[in-house]
Short mmCIF file of C-alpha atoms and ligand atoms in Angstrom, two decimals:
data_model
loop_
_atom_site.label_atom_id
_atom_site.label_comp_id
_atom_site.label_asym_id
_atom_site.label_seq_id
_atom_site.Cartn_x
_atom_site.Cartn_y
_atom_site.Cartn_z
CA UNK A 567 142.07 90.47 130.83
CA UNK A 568 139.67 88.12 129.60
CA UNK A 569 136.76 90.54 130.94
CA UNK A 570 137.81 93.54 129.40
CA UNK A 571 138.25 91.83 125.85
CA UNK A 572 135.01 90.56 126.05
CA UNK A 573 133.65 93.92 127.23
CA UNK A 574 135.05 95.65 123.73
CA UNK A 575 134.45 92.99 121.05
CA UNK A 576 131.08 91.26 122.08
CA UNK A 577 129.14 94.61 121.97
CA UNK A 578 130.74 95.15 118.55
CA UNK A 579 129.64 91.30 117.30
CA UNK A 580 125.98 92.03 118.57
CA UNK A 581 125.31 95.49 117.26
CA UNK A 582 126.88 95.08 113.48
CA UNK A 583 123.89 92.56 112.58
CA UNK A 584 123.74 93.51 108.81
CA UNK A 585 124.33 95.34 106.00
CA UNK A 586 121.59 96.01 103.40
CA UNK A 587 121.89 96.17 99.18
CA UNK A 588 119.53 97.31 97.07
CA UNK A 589 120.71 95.25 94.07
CA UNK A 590 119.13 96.75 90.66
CA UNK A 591 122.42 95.39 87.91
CA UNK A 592 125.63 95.54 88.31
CA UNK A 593 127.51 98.46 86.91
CA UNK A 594 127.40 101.09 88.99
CA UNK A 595 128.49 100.62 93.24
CA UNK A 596 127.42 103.36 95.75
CA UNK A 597 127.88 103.28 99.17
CA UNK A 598 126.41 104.63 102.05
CA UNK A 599 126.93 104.23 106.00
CA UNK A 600 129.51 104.15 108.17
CA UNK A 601 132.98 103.18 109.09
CA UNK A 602 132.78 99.70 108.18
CA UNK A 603 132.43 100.73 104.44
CA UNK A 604 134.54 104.58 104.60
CA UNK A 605 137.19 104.72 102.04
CA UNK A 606 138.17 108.11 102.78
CA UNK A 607 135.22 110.72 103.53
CA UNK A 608 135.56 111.36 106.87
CA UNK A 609 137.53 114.68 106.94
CA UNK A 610 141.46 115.22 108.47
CA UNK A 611 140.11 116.73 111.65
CA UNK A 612 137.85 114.12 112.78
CA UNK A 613 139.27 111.19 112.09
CA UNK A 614 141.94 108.76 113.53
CA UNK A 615 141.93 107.07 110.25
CA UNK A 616 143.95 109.93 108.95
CA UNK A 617 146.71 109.55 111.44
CA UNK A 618 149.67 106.70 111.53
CA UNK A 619 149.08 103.58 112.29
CA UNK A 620 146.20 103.55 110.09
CA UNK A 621 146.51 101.87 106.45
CA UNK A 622 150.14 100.55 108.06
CA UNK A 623 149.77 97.19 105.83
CA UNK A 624 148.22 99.43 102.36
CA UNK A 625 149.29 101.60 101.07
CA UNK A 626 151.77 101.87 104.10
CA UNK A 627 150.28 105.48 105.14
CA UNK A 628 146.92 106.30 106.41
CA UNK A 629 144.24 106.38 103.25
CA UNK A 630 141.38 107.61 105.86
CA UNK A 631 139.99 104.00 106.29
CA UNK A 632 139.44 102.33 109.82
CA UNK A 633 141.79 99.66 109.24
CA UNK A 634 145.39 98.85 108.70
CA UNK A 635 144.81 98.18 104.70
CA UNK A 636 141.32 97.40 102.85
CA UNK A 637 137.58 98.02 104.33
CA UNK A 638 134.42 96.16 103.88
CA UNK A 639 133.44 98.22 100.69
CA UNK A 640 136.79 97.49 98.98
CA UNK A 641 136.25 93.67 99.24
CA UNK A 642 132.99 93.97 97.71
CA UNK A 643 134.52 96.61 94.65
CA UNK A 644 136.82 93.57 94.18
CA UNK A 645 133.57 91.16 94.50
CA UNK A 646 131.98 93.06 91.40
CA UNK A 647 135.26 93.35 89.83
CA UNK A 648 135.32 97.03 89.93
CA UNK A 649 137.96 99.22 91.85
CA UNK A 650 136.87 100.71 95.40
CA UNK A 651 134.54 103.53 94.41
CA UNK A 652 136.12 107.03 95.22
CA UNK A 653 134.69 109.11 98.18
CA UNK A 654 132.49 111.40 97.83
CA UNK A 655 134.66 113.89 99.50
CA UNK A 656 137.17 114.11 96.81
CA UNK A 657 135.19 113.46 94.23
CA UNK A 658 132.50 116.49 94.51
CA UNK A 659 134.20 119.11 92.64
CA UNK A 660 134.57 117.26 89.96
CA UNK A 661 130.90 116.10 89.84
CA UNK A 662 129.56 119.04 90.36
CA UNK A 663 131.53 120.07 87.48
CA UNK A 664 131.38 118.15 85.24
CA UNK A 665 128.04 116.21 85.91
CA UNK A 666 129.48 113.15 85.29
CA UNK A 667 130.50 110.24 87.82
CA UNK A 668 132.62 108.02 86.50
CA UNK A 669 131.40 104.67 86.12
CA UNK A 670 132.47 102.88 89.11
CA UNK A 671 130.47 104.54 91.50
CA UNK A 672 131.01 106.98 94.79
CA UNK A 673 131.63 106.63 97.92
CA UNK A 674 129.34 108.12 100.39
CA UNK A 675 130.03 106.67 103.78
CA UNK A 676 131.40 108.28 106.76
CA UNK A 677 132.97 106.87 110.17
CA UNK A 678 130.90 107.32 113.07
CA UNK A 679 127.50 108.11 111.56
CA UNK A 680 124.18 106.29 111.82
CA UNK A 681 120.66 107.27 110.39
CA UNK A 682 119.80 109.02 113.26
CA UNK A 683 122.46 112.10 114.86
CA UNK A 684 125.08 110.57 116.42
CA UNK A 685 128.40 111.89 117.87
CA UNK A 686 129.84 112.99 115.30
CA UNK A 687 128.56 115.85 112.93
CA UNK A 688 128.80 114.75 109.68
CA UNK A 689 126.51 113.54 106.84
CA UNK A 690 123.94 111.11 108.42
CA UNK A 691 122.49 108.24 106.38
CA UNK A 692 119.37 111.00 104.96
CA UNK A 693 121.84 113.57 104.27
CA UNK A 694 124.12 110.49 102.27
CA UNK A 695 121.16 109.82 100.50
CA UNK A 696 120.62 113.21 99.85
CA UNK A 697 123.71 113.19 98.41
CA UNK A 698 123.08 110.10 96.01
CA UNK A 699 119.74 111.28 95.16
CA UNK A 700 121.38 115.15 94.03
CA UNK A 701 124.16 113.13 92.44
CA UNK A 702 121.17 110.98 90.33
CA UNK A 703 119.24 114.02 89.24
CA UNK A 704 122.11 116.02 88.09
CA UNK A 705 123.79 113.03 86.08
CA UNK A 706 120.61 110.93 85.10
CA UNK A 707 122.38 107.76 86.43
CA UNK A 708 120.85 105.20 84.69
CA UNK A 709 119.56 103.13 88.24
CA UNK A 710 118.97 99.70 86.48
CA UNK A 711 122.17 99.12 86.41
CA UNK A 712 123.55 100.52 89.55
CA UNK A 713 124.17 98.73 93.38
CA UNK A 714 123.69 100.42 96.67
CA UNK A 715 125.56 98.71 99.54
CA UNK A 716 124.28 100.45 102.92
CA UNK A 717 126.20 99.28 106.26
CA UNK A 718 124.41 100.65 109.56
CA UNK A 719 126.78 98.92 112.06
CA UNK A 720 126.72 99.92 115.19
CA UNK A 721 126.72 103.81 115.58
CA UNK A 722 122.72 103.63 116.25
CA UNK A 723 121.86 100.61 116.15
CA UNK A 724 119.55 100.84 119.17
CA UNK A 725 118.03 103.27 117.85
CA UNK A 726 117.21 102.32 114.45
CA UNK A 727 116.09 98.98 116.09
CA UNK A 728 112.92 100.81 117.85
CA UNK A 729 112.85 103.53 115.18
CA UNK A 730 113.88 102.28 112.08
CA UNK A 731 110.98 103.65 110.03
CA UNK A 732 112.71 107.01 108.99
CA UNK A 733 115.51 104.78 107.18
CA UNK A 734 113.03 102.54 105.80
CA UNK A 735 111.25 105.00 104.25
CA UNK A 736 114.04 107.06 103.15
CA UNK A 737 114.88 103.94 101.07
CA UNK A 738 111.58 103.25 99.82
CA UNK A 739 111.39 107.46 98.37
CA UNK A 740 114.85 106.94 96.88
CA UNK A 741 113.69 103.62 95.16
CA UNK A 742 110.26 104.54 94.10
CA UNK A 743 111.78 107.68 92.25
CA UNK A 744 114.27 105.09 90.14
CA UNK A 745 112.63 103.25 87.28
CA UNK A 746 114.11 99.79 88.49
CA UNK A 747 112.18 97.22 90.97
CA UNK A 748 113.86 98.05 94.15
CA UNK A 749 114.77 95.08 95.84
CA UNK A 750 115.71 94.56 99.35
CA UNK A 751 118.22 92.01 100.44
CA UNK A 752 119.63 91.43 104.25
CA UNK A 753 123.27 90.52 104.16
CA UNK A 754 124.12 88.80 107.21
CA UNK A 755 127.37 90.30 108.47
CA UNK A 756 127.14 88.93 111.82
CA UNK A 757 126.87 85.52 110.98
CA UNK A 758 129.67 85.88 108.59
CA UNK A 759 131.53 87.75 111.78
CA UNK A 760 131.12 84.52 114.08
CA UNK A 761 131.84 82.45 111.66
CA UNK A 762 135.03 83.94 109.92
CA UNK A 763 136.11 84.44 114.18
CA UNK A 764 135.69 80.30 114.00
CA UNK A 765 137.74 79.65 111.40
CA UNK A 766 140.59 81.69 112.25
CA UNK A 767 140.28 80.50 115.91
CA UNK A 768 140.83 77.18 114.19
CA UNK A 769 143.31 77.94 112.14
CA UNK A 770 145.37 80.50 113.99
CA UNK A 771 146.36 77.71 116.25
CA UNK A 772 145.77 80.38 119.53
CA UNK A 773 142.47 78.97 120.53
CA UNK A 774 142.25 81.49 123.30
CA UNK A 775 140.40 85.05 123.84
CA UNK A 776 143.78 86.40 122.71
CA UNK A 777 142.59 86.60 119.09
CA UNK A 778 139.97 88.80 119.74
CA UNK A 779 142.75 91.39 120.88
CA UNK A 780 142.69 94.10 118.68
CA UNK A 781 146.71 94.73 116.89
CA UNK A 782 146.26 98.81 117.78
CA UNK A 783 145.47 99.30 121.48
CA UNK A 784 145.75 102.20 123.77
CA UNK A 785 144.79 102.79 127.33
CA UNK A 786 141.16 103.94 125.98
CA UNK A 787 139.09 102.25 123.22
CA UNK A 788 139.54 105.11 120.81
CA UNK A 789 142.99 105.80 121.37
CA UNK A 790 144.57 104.01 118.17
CA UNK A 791 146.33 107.08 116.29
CA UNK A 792 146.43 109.12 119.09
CA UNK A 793 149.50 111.07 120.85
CA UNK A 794 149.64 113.42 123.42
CA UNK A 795 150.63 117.14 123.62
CA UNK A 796 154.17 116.10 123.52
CA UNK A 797 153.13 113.67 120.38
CA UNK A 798 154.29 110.60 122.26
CA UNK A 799 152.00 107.57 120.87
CA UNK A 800 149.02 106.84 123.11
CA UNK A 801 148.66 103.65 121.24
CA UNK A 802 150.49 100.06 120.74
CA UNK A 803 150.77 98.59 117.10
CA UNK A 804 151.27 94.43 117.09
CA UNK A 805 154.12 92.55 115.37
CA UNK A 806 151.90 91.52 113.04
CA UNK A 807 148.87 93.03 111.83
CA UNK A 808 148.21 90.51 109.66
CA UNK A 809 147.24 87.63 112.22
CA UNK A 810 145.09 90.10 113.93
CA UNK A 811 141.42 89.61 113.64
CA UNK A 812 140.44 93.15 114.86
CA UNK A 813 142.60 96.17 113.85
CA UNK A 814 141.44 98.53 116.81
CA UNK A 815 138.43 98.20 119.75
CA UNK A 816 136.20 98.88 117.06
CA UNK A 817 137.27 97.61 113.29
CA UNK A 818 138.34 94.29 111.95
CA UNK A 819 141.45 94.68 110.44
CA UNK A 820 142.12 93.94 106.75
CA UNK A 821 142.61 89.94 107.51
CA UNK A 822 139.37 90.12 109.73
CA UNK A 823 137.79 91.65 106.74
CA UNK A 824 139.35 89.36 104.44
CA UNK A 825 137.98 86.79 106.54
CA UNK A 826 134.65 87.83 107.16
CA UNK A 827 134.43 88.67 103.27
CA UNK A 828 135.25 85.00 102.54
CA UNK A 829 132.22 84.37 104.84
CA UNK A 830 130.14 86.72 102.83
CA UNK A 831 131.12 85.12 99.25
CA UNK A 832 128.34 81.96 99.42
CA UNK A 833 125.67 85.05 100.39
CA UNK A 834 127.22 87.36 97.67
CA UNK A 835 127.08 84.15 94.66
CA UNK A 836 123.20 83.88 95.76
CA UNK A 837 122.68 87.41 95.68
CA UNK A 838 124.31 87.92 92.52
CA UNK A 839 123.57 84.94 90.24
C1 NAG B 1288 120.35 114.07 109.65
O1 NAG B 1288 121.10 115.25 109.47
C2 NAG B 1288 120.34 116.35 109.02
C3 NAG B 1288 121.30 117.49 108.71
O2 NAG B 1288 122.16 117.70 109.78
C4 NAG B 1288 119.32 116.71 110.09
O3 NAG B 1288 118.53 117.80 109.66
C5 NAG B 1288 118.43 115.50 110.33
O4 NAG B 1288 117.54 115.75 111.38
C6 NAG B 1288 119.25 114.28 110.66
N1 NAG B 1288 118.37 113.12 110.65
C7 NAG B 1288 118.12 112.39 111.73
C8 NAG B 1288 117.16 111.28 111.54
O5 NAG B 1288 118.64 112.60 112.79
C1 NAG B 1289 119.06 101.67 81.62
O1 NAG B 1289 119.77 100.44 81.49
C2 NAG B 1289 118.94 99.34 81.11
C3 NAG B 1289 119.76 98.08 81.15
O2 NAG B 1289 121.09 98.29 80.79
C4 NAG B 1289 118.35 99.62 79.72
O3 NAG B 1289 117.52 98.56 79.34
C5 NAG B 1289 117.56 100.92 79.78
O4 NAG B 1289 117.12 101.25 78.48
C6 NAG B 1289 118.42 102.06 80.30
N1 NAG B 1289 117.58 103.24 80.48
C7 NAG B 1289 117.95 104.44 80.04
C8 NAG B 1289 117.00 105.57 80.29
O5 NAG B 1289 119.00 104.64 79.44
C1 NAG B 1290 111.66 98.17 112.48
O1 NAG B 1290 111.16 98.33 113.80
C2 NAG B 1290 109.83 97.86 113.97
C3 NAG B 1290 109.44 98.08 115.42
O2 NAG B 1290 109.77 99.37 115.80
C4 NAG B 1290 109.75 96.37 113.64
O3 NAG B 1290 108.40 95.96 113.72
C5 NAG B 1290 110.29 96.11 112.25
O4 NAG B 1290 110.33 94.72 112.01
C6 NAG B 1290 111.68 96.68 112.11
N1 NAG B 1290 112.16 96.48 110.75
C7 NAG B 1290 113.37 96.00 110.47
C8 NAG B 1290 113.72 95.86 109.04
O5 NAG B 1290 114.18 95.71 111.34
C1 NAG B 1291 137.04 74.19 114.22
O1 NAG B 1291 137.62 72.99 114.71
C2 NAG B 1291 136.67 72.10 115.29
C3 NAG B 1291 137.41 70.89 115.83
O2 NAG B 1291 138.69 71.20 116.22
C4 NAG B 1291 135.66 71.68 114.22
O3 NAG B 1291 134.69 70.86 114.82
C5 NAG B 1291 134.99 72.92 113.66
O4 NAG B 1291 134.13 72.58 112.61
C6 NAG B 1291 136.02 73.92 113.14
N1 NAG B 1291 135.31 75.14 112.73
C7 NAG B 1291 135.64 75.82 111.63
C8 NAG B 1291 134.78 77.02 111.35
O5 NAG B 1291 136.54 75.52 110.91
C1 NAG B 1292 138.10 79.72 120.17
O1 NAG B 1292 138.41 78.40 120.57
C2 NAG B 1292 138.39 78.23 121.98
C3 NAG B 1292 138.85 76.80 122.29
O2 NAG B 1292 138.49 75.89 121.30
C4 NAG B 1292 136.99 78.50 122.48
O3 NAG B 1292 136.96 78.36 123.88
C5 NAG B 1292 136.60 79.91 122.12
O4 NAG B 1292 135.27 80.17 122.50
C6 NAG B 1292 136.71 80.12 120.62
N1 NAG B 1292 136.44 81.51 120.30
C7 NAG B 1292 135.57 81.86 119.36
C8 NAG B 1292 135.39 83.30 119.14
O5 NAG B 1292 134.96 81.04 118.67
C1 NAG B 1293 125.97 92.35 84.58
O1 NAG B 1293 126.61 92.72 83.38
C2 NAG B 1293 126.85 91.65 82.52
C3 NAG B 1293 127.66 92.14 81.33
O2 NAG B 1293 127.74 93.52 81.30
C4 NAG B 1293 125.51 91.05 82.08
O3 NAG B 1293 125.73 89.96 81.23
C5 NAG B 1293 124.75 90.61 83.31
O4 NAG B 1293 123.47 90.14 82.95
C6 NAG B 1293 124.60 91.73 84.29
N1 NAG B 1293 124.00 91.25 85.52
C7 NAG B 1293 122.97 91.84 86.10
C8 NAG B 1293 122.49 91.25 87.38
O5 NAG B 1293 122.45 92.81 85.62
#
């Protein structure tokens, strides 16, 4: 039991190292990346996220995130004191429309992609910024006063580790086209990871390998929200989402993010004084 735990979570823990912001004010949030950060793009008929048991705990059906409630990007919206910024996926029409974005931000991430191709076919982290660059020209988005949180966790990491140049420079094209400085900061989500796994260990009074068993489990890692032919569940939901640390084999759930965001808040106050 112990083994097979370790096998799902540890690999998780090592590969999400870090997000990345470009920080130029503090108006405008977009974000770009993966599922850590996904409040919605990733379309009906690739996602699990779609399906029961996700968003179980908020807003009680699934919302399209990986997680029983909240994700990553919606504790930082809350951070800045803005709402979650609305995908990009429902939000296009009207942009294109109306070539406006409303003053939040948007929402480009999608579960399962990386800068590089990965499994899934859908909008990698060029075509995202693709995205945020059309989105600039057409609306003349003043940058200055505008945030960029990017999360690259784990869906190529290896890759971008040896080849990380194309994402590098991708940034560097997008920033040196914006009036503002561009400046790079490295949040450290896996320290904030081990650390928010500490304190909970502590205080969840089950100071065993238990904790780090995800609340939705099936017989595979991605079965969470899956049913067979005969739609019989393929999964398990816990009692109690809430004193979960990890929602399913792959995603905190909305206390692990809670947790790892409380982490993040002494990084954030530097970032942001
Ligand atoms: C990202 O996706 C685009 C469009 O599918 C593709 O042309 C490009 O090669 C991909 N980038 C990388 C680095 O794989
Ligand atoms: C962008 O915003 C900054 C700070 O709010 C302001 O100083 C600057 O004039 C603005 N630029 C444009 C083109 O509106
Ligand atoms: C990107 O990878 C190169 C080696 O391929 C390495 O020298 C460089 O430090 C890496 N940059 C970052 C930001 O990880
Ligand atoms: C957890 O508890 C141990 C002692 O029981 C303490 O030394 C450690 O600092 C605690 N860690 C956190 C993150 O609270
Ligand atoms: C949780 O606590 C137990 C006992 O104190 C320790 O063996 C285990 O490594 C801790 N787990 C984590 C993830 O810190
Ligand atoms: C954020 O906005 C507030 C008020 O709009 C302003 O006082 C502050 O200087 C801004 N912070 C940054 C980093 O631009």
């Amino acid at each position: 039991m112990k083994k097979k735990i370790l096998i799902f979570v540890f690999p998780l823990l090592w590969i999400c190292l870090f997000l990345i912001i470009i920080l130029c004010g503090n108006v405008t949030l977009f974000v770009l990346g993966d599922s850590y950060v996904d409040t919605g793009n990733t379309p009906r008929s690739a996602s699990a996220a779609w399906k029961q048991p996700y968003g179980i705990t908020f807003p009680g059906n699934p919302s399209g995130r990986f997680s029983d409630a909240h994700v990553l990007a919606d504790y930082i919206a809350s951070y800045l004191g803005i709402r979650s910024p609305t995908p990009y996926e429902q939000k296009k029409l009207e942009v294109a429309m109306t070539s406006r974005i409303d003053n939040v931000g948007i929402n480009f991430a999608y579960g399962g992609t990386g800068v590089f191709q990965t499994l899934v076919d859908l909008p990698n982290m060029t075509t995202q910024i693709d995205f945020l660059q059309q989105l600039i020209d057409q609306t003349r988005t003043n940058l200055s006063s505008s945030i960029a949180l990017v999360s690259l966790a784990g869906n190529d990491y290896a890759t971008f580790l040896t080849k990380n140049g194309s994402f590098e420079q991708n940034l560097i094209g997008l920033n040196s086209k914006s009036a503002a400085a561009p400046v790079y900061i490295y949040l450290d989500l896996y320290t904030a990871f081990t650390s928010a796994l500490k304190t909970e260990n502590n205080s969840s009074g089950r100071n065993d390998e238990s904790q780090l068993k995800p609340c939705c489990v099936g017989k595979n890692v991605e079965d969470c929200g899956l049913t067979d032919e005969n739609g019989v569940k393929k999964y398990v939901v816990c009692e109690n989402p809430k004193q979960s640390f990890f929602w399913d084999s792959l995603h905190p759930s909305n206390q692990g993010w809670g947790a790892i965001y409380k982490a993040l808040i002494p990084s954030l106050k530097s970032l942001f004084l």
